[in-house]
PDB file of C-alpha atoms and ligand atoms in Angstrom:
ATOM      1  CA  MET A 798     101.985  86.355 109.893  1.00  0.00           C
ATOM      2  CA  GLY A 799     102.820  83.363 107.972  1.00  0.00           C
ATOM      3  CA  PRO A 800     103.802  82.288 104.452  1.00  0.00           C
ATOM      4  CA  PRO A 801     101.221  82.452 101.655  1.00  0.00           C
ATOM      5  CA  GLY A 802      98.729  79.680 102.130  1.00  0.00           C
ATOM      6  CA  ALA A 803      99.342  79.172 105.881  1.00  0.00           C
ATOM      7  CA  GLY A 804      95.684  80.219 106.366  1.00  0.00           C
ATOM      8  CA  LYS A 805      96.176  83.756 107.702  1.00  0.00           C
ATOM      9  CA  GLY A 806      93.192  85.108 106.000  1.00  0.00           C
ATOM     10  CA  THR A 807      90.884  82.336 107.233  1.00  0.00           C
ATOM     11  CA  GLN A 808      92.242  82.485 110.881  1.00  0.00           C
ATOM     12  CA  ALA A 809      92.282  86.269 110.964  1.00  0.00           C
ATOM     13  CA  LYS A 810      88.554  86.482 109.918  1.00  0.00           C
ATOM     14  CA  ARG A 811      87.607  84.020 112.651  1.00  0.00           C
ATOM     15  CA  LEU A 812      89.798  85.668 115.448  1.00  0.00           C
ATOM     16  CA  ALA A 813      88.549  89.076 114.511  1.00  0.00           C
ATOM     17  CA  ARG A 814      85.021  88.038 114.807  1.00  0.00           C
ATOM     18  CA  ARG A 815      85.658  86.245 118.059  1.00  0.00           C
ATOM     19  CA  PHE A 816      87.578  88.943 119.768  1.00  0.00           C
ATOM     20  CA  GLY A 817      85.713  91.898 118.258  1.00  0.00           C
ATOM     21  CA  MET A 818      88.705  93.252 116.499  1.00  0.00           C
ATOM     22  CA  ARG A 819      88.949  95.056 113.062  1.00  0.00           C
ATOM     23  CA  HIS A 820      90.459  92.775 110.432  1.00  0.00           C
ATOM     24  CA  LEU A 821      92.771  94.596 107.943  1.00  0.00           C
ATOM     25  CA  SER A 822      94.160  92.413 105.198  1.00  0.00           C
ATOM     26  CA  SER A 823      96.794  94.252 103.154  1.00  0.00           C
ATOM     27  CA  GLY A 824      96.258  91.595 100.302  1.00  0.00           C
ATOM     28  CA  ASP A 825      92.429  92.444 100.154  1.00  0.00           C
ATOM     29  CA  ILE A 826      93.174  96.161 100.438  1.00  0.00           C
ATOM     30  CA  LEU A 827      95.904  96.042  97.769  1.00  0.00           C
ATOM     31  CA  ARG A 828      93.753  93.915  95.466  1.00  0.00           C
ATOM     32  CA  ALA A 829      90.926  96.395  95.768  1.00  0.00           C
ATOM     33  CA  ALA A 830      93.282  99.317  94.987  1.00  0.00           C
ATOM     34  CA  GLY A 831      94.680  97.331  92.165  1.00  0.00           C
ATOM     35  CA  ASN A 832      91.304  96.902  90.499  1.00  0.00           C
ATOM     36  CA  SER A 833      90.587 100.606  90.713  1.00  0.00           C
ATOM     37  CA  GLY A 834      91.682 101.087  86.933  1.00  0.00           C
ATOM     38  CA  SER A 835      94.067 104.013  87.966  1.00  0.00           C
ATOM     39  CA  ALA A 836      97.728 104.175  87.021  1.00  0.00           C
ATOM     40  CA  LEU A 837      98.578 103.235  90.646  1.00  0.00           C
ATOM     41  CA  GLY A 838      96.221 100.426  90.527  1.00  0.00           C
ATOM     42  CA  ARG A 839      97.829  98.940  87.423  1.00  0.00           C
ATOM     43  CA  SER A 840     101.252  99.255  88.786  1.00  0.00           C
ATOM     44  CA  LEU A 841     100.077  97.406  92.015  1.00  0.00           C
ATOM     45  CA  LYS A 842      98.571  94.607  90.069  1.00  0.00           C
ATOM     46  CA  SER A 843     101.776  94.077  88.130  1.00  0.00           C
ATOM     47  CA  TYR A 844     103.669  93.397  91.352  1.00  0.00           C
ATOM     48  CA  MET A 845     100.839  91.045  92.792  1.00  0.00           C
ATOM     49  CA  ASP A 846     100.408  89.095  89.581  1.00  0.00           C
ATOM     50  CA  ALA A 847     104.205  88.377  89.609  1.00  0.00           C
ATOM     51  CA  GLY A 848     104.066  87.275  93.200  1.00  0.00           C
ATOM     52  CA  GLU A 849     106.362  90.016  94.183  1.00  0.00           C
ATOM     53  CA  LEU A 850     105.984  92.425  97.173  1.00  0.00           C
ATOM     54  CA  VAL A 851     104.510  95.896  96.435  1.00  0.00           C
ATOM     55  CA  PRO A 852     107.294  98.471  97.334  1.00  0.00           C
ATOM     56  CA  ASP A 853     107.326  99.458 100.952  1.00  0.00           C
ATOM     57  CA  GLU A 854     106.558 103.228 100.513  1.00  0.00           C
ATOM     58  CA  ILE A 855     103.345 102.311  98.632  1.00  0.00           C
ATOM     59  CA  VAL A 856     102.086  99.662 100.999  1.00  0.00           C
ATOM     60  CA  VAL A 857     103.016 101.711 104.131  1.00  0.00           C
ATOM     61  CA  GLU A 858     101.045 104.719 103.027  1.00  0.00           C
ATOM     62  CA  ILE A 859      98.026 102.671 102.035  1.00  0.00           C
ATOM     63  CA  MET A 860      97.975 100.617 105.284  1.00  0.00           C
ATOM     64  CA  ALA A 861      98.706 103.815 107.430  1.00  0.00           C
ATOM     65  CA  LYS A 862      95.438 105.296 106.041  1.00  0.00           C
ATOM     66  CA  ALA A 863      93.575 102.122 106.706  1.00  0.00           C
ATOM     67  CA  ILE A 864      94.865 101.972 110.362  1.00  0.00           C
ATOM     68  CA  SER A 865      94.071 105.409 111.046  1.00  0.00           C
ATOM     69  CA  ASP A 866      90.713 105.172 109.533  1.00  0.00           C
ATOM     70  CA  ALA A 867      89.868 102.100 111.822  1.00  0.00           C
ATOM     71  CA  PRO A 868      87.710 103.024 114.946  1.00  0.00           C
ATOM     72  CA  ALA A 869      90.049 103.608 117.887  1.00  0.00           C
ATOM     73  CA  ALA A 870      88.111 101.666 120.302  1.00  0.00           C
ATOM     74  CA  GLN A 871      88.446  98.347 118.439  1.00  0.00           C
ATOM     75  CA  GLY A 872      91.515  96.134 118.728  1.00  0.00           C
ATOM     76  CA  LEU A 873      93.259  95.843 115.293  1.00  0.00           C
ATOM     77  CA  LEU A 874      94.202  92.531 113.648  1.00  0.00           C
ATOM     78  CA  LEU A 875      96.787  93.086 110.787  1.00  0.00           C
ATOM     79  CA  ASP A 876      96.822  90.307 108.293  1.00  0.00           C
ATOM     80  CA  GLY A 877      99.673  90.229 105.680  1.00  0.00           C
ATOM     81  CA  PHE A 878     101.274  93.534 106.960  1.00  0.00           C
ATOM     82  CA  PRO A 879     104.106  94.235 107.932  1.00  0.00           C
ATOM     83  CA  ARG A 880     105.886  91.885 105.439  1.00  0.00           C
ATOM     84  CA  THR A 881     109.353  93.653 105.544  1.00  0.00           C
ATOM     85  CA  VAL A 882     111.524  95.021 108.329  1.00  0.00           C
ATOM     86  CA  PRO A 883     111.133  98.591 106.977  1.00  0.00           C
ATOM     87  CA  GLN A 884     107.311  98.212 106.888  1.00  0.00           C
ATOM     88  CA  ALA A 885     107.415  96.935 110.564  1.00  0.00           C
ATOM     89  CA  GLU A 886     109.518 100.026 111.616  1.00  0.00           C
ATOM     90  CA  ALA A 887     107.225 102.310 109.919  1.00  0.00           C
ATOM     91  CA  LEU A 888     104.165 100.565 111.579  1.00  0.00           C
ATOM     92  CA  ASP A 889     105.995 100.800 114.934  1.00  0.00           C
ATOM     93  CA  ARG A 890     106.368 104.482 114.408  1.00  0.00           C
ATOM     94  CA  GLN A 891     102.798 105.159 113.545  1.00  0.00           C
ATOM     95  CA  LEU A 892     101.457 102.940 116.356  1.00  0.00           C
ATOM     96  CA  ALA A 893     103.722 104.707 118.921  1.00  0.00           C
ATOM     97  CA  GLN A 894     102.046 107.987 117.844  1.00  0.00           C
ATOM     98  CA  LEU A 895      98.666 106.365 118.206  1.00  0.00           C
ATOM     99  CA  GLY A 896      99.435 104.934 121.680  1.00  0.00           C
ATOM    100  CA  ARG A 897      98.478 101.473 120.407  1.00  0.00           C
ATOM    101  CA  PRO A 898     101.725  99.275 120.284  1.00  0.00           C
ATOM    102  CA  VAL A 899     101.869  95.837 118.787  1.00  0.00           C
ATOM    103  CA  GLU A 900     100.675  93.427 121.624  1.00  0.00           C
ATOM    104  CA  ALA A 901     101.369  90.059 120.007  1.00  0.00           C
ATOM    105  CA  VAL A 902     102.678  88.722 116.769  1.00  0.00           C
ATOM    106  CA  LEU A 903     100.993  85.331 115.586  1.00  0.00           C
ATOM    107  CA  VAL A 904     102.961  83.377 113.298  1.00  0.00           C
ATOM    108  CA  ILE A 905     101.403  80.243 111.369  1.00  0.00           C
ATOM    109  CA  GLU A 906     104.061  77.821 110.200  1.00  0.00           C
ATOM    110  CA  VAL A 907     103.492  75.471 107.416  1.00  0.00           C
ATOM    111  CA  PRO A 908     105.923  73.275 105.341  1.00  0.00           C
ATOM    112  CA  ASP A 909     106.505  74.596 101.732  1.00  0.00           C
ATOM    113  CA  GLU A 910     105.143  71.593  99.882  1.00  0.00           C
ATOM    114  CA  LEU A 911     101.886  71.732 101.687  1.00  0.00           C
ATOM    115  CA  LEU A 912     101.717  75.300 100.893  1.00  0.00           C
ATOM    116  CA  VAL A 913     102.273  74.817  97.162  1.00  0.00           C
ATOM    117  CA  GLU A 914      99.562  72.020  97.128  1.00  0.00           C
ATOM    118  CA  ARG A 915      97.170  74.339  99.118  1.00  0.00           C
ATOM    119  CA  ILE A 916      97.512  77.465  97.151  1.00  0.00           C
ATOM    120  CA  SER A 917      97.674  75.996  93.549  1.00  0.00           C
ATOM    121  CA  GLY A 918      94.419  74.136  94.215  1.00  0.00           C
ATOM    122  CA  ARG A 919      92.582  77.149  95.411  1.00  0.00           C
ATOM    123  CA  ARG A 920      89.620  78.501  93.618  1.00  0.00           C
ATOM    124  CA  SER A 921      88.240  81.941  94.777  1.00  0.00           C
ATOM    125  CA  CYS A 922      85.086  83.780  94.203  1.00  0.00           C
ATOM    126  CA  PRO A 923      85.921  87.114  92.770  1.00  0.00           C
ATOM    127  CA  ALA A 924      82.482  88.594  94.042  1.00  0.00           C
ATOM    128  CA  CYS A 925      82.165  87.492  97.638  1.00  0.00           C
ATOM    129  CA  GLY A 926      85.712  86.160  98.536  1.00  0.00           C
ATOM    130  CA  LYS A 927      84.584  82.572  99.254  1.00  0.00           C
ATOM    131  CA  VAL A 928      87.417  80.035  98.834  1.00  0.00           C
ATOM    132  CA  PHE A 929      87.191  76.379  97.619  1.00  0.00           C
ATOM    133  CA  HIS A 930      90.029  73.785  97.142  1.00  0.00           C
ATOM    134  CA  VAL A 931      90.032  71.239  94.193  1.00  0.00           C
ATOM    135  CA  GLY A 932      91.025  68.505  96.714  1.00  0.00           C
ATOM    136  CA  SER A 933      89.748  69.396 100.119  1.00  0.00           C
ATOM    137  CA  LEU A 934      86.683  71.570  99.461  1.00  0.00           C
ATOM    138  CA  PRO A 935      85.822  71.001  95.844  1.00  0.00           C
ATOM    139  CA  PRO A 936      84.031  73.848  93.906  1.00  0.00           C
ATOM    140  CA  PRO A 937      80.544  73.050  92.701  1.00  0.00           C
ATOM    141  CA  PRO A 938      80.562  71.247  89.188  1.00  0.00           C
ATOM    142  CA  ASP A 939      79.289  74.175  87.247  1.00  0.00           C
ATOM    143  CA  GLY A 940      82.358  76.204  88.439  1.00  0.00           C
ATOM    144  CA  ARG A 941      80.217  78.899  90.156  1.00  0.00           C
ATOM    145  CA  CYS A 942      80.216  80.017  93.787  1.00  0.00           C
ATOM    146  CA  ASP A 943      77.496  78.376  95.740  1.00  0.00           C
ATOM    147  CA  ALA A 944      77.164  81.509  97.940  1.00  0.00           C
ATOM    148  CA  CYS A 945      76.707  84.126  95.333  1.00  0.00           C
ATOM    149  CA  GLY A 946      76.583  82.556  91.953  1.00  0.00           C
ATOM    150  CA  ALA A 947      79.668  84.261  90.518  1.00  0.00           C
ATOM    151  CA  GLU A 948      82.085  82.385  88.371  1.00  0.00           C
ATOM    152  CA  LEU A 949      85.085  81.069  90.380  1.00  0.00           C
ATOM    153  CA  VAL A 950      88.597  81.902  89.358  1.00  0.00           C
ATOM    154  CA  GLN A 951      92.099  80.775  90.208  1.00  0.00           C
ATOM    155  CA  ARG A 952      93.757  84.072  91.481  1.00  0.00           C
ATOM    156  CA  SER A 953      96.503  85.006  88.869  1.00  0.00           C
ATOM    157  CA  ASP A 954      99.074  84.837  91.719  1.00  0.00           C
ATOM    158  CA  ASP A 955      97.817  81.319  92.878  1.00  0.00           C
ATOM    159  CA  THR A 956      99.583  79.433  90.019  1.00  0.00           C
ATOM    160  CA  GLU A 957     102.472  77.111  90.961  1.00  0.00           C
ATOM    161  CA  PRO A 958     105.339  79.212  89.607  1.00  0.00           C
ATOM    162  CA  VAL A 959     104.093  82.378  91.105  1.00  0.00           C
ATOM    163  CA  VAL A 960     103.548  80.508  94.493  1.00  0.00           C
ATOM    164  CA  ARG A 961     107.139  79.502  94.462  1.00  0.00           C
ATOM    165  CA  GLU A 962     108.151  83.074  93.945  1.00  0.00           C
ATOM    166  CA  ARG A 963     105.836  84.171  96.800  1.00  0.00           C
ATOM    167  CA  LEU A 964     107.358  81.683  99.113  1.00  0.00           C
ATOM    168  CA  ALA A 965     110.940  82.772  98.046  1.00  0.00           C
ATOM    169  CA  ALA A 966     109.860  86.377  98.842  1.00  0.00           C
ATOM    170  CA  TYR A 967     108.476  85.203 102.228  1.00  0.00           C
ATOM    171  CA  LEU A 968     111.691  83.614 103.125  1.00  0.00           C
ATOM    172  CA  ARG A 969     113.981  86.536 101.983  1.00  0.00           C
ATOM    173  CA  GLN A 970     111.813  89.535 103.100  1.00  0.00           C
ATOM    174  CA  THR A 971     109.174  88.552 105.570  1.00  0.00           C
ATOM    175  CA  ALA A 972     110.795  85.810 107.931  1.00  0.00           C
ATOM    176  CA  PRO A 973     113.350  88.559 109.184  1.00  0.00           C
ATOM    177  CA  VAL A 974     110.238  90.479 110.473  1.00  0.00           C
ATOM    178  CA  ILE A 975     109.516  87.673 112.972  1.00  0.00           C
ATOM    179  CA  ASP A 976     113.153  88.104 114.288  1.00  0.00           C
ATOM    180  CA  TYR A 977     112.627  91.886 114.364  1.00  0.00           C
ATOM    181  CA  TYR A 978     109.653  91.516 116.766  1.00  0.00           C
ATOM    182  CA  ALA A 979     111.304  88.717 118.901  1.00  0.00           C
ATOM    183  CA  ASN A 980     114.537  90.692 119.239  1.00  0.00           C
ATOM    184  CA  SER A 981     112.586  93.747 120.336  1.00  0.00           C
ATOM    185  CA  GLY A 982     110.839  91.813 123.085  1.00  0.00           C
ATOM    186  CA  ARG A 983     107.525  91.444 121.507  1.00  0.00           C
ATOM    187  CA  LEU A 984     105.409  88.430 122.386  1.00  0.00           C
ATOM    188  CA  VAL A 985     105.718  86.000 119.388  1.00  0.00           C
ATOM    189  CA  ILE A 986     103.171  83.185 119.282  1.00  0.00           C
ATOM    190  CA  ARG A 987     103.978  80.225 116.901  1.00  0.00           C
ATOM    191  CA  THR A 988     101.402  77.782 115.720  1.00  0.00           C
ATOM    192  CA  ASP A 989     101.660  74.700 113.438  1.00  0.00           C
ATOM    193  CA  GLY A 990      99.364  75.666 110.578  1.00  0.00           C
ATOM    194  CA  SER A 991      99.420  72.060 109.141  1.00  0.00           C
ATOM    195  CA  ALA A 992      96.846  71.056 111.758  1.00  0.00           C
ATOM    196  CA  PRO A 993      93.162  71.325 110.634  1.00  0.00           C
ATOM    197  CA  PRO A 994      91.814  75.012 110.655  1.00  0.00           C
ATOM    198  CA  ASP A 995      89.510  74.554 113.652  1.00  0.00           C
ATOM    199  CA  GLU A 996      92.268  73.278 115.673  1.00  0.00           C
ATOM    200  CA  VAL A 997      94.641  76.175 114.640  1.00  0.00           C
ATOM    201  CA  THR A 998      91.802  78.575 115.600  1.00  0.00           C
ATOM    202  CA  GLU A 999      91.286  77.157 118.992  1.00  0.00           C
ATOM    203  CA  ARG A1000      94.986  77.163 119.788  1.00  0.00           C
ATOM    204  CA  VAL A1001      95.581  80.723 118.668  1.00  0.00           C
ATOM    205  CA  ALA A1002      92.447  81.856 120.465  1.00  0.00           C
ATOM    206  CA  ALA A1003      93.625  80.132 123.711  1.00  0.00           C
ATOM    207  CA  ALA A1004      97.008  82.079 123.474  1.00  0.00           C
ATOM    208  CA  LEU A1005      95.093  85.287 122.876  1.00  0.00           C
ATOM    209  CA  GLU A1006      92.637  84.659 125.805  1.00  0.00           C
ATOM    210  CA  LYS A1007      95.708  84.222 127.982  1.00  0.00           C
ATOM    211  CA  LEU A1008      97.192  87.492 126.793  1.00  0.00           C
ATOM    212  CA  ALA A1009      93.843  89.356 127.311  1.00  0.00           C
ATOM    213  CA  SER A1010      93.500  88.021 130.763  1.00  0.00           C
ATOM    214  CA  LYS A1011      96.853  89.337 131.757  1.00  0.00           C
ATOM    215  CA  ALA A1012      96.153  92.729 130.245  1.00  0.00           C
TER     216      ALA A1012
HETATM  217  P1  AMP B1034      98.023  88.012 100.275  1.00  0.00           P
HETATM  218  O1  AMP B1034      96.666  88.064  99.753  1.00  0.00           O
HETATM  219  O2  AMP B1034      98.316  88.491 101.693  1.00  0.00           O
HETATM  220  O3  AMP B1034      98.754  86.784  99.790  1.00  0.00           O
HETATM  221  O4  AMP B1034      98.835  89.245  99.269  1.00  0.00           O
HETATM  222  C1  AMP B1034      98.641  89.121  97.816  1.00  0.00           C
HETATM  223  C2  AMP B1034      99.907  90.020  97.337  1.00  0.00           C
HETATM  224  O5  AMP B1034      99.561  91.375  97.664  1.00  0.00           O
HETATM  225  C3  AMP B1034     101.307  89.638  97.720  1.00  0.00           C
HETATM  226  O6  AMP B1034     101.680  88.663  96.936  1.00  0.00           O
HETATM  227  C4  AMP B1034     101.917  90.980  97.559  1.00  0.00           C
HETATM  228  O7  AMP B1034     102.139  91.206  96.064  1.00  0.00           O
HETATM  229  C5  AMP B1034     100.798  91.834  97.941  1.00  0.00           C
HETATM  230  N1  AMP B1034     100.955  92.335  99.214  1.00  0.00           N
HETATM  231  C6  AMP B1034     100.161  92.037 100.399  1.00  0.00           C
HETATM  232  N2  AMP B1034     100.549  92.620 101.483  1.00  0.00           N
HETATM  233  C7  AMP B1034     101.863  93.121 101.248  1.00  0.00           C
HETATM  234  C8  AMP B1034     102.726  93.787 102.061  1.00  0.00           C
HETATM  235  N3  AMP B1034     102.501  93.886 103.401  1.00  0.00           N
HETATM  236  N4  AMP B1034     103.845  94.220 101.467  1.00  0.00           N
HETATM  237  C9  AMP B1034     104.002  94.140 100.042  1.00  0.00           C
HETATM  238  N5  AMP B1034     103.177  93.531  99.217  1.00  0.00           N
HETATM  239  C10 AMP B1034     102.060  92.995  99.828  1.00  0.00           C
END
């Protein structure tokens, strides 16, 4: 968990690879559904473009399917879900039925102003997902992805006003989910996400290794 721009996606991909877990990103799954051209897709896209959360019933249904489709033998690393207390409650009900409870909650914390700078400078490849940053990882001069050649874009929800709305939504709706887990006795691991990405990965990985060695 963590606010938009905290590096959840980057860290989740690395940790999933390192620990052999299945990475499920609700943002990626909802964006794919949003581009499907269906009426549901158009509705999903309108929430995402405005920086608002997609309604709980829709997200819970889509993520429940993704979770139950994931191979049972693999650990799951959920990225971006749950983002509200009702989503967390629905997830707990589903995981209790599957006998696979939430084992740890990773929270990446970053100050707001750094988040705005990080996200509004982001340029993404719509084809392969590679992400650049106008300041720290400049896109190639021709504006095309150096991995696959597609034209880079600024995601419609990465513009500054939408970023501020997403941060407000995080504080209002998602921060209480961390309390929900802490108050119900789950292990909550907090990390400073303003550190360089490799350092964040190593710190979180060390915490997960410790958890795995106790299991
Ligand atoms: P992300 O890529 O995680 O920043 O998600 C992009 C957008 O997808 C968010 O701004 C929301 O509109 C939507 N979204 C992703 N995950 C959720 C969720 N768990 N609940 C509601 N909306 C979500």
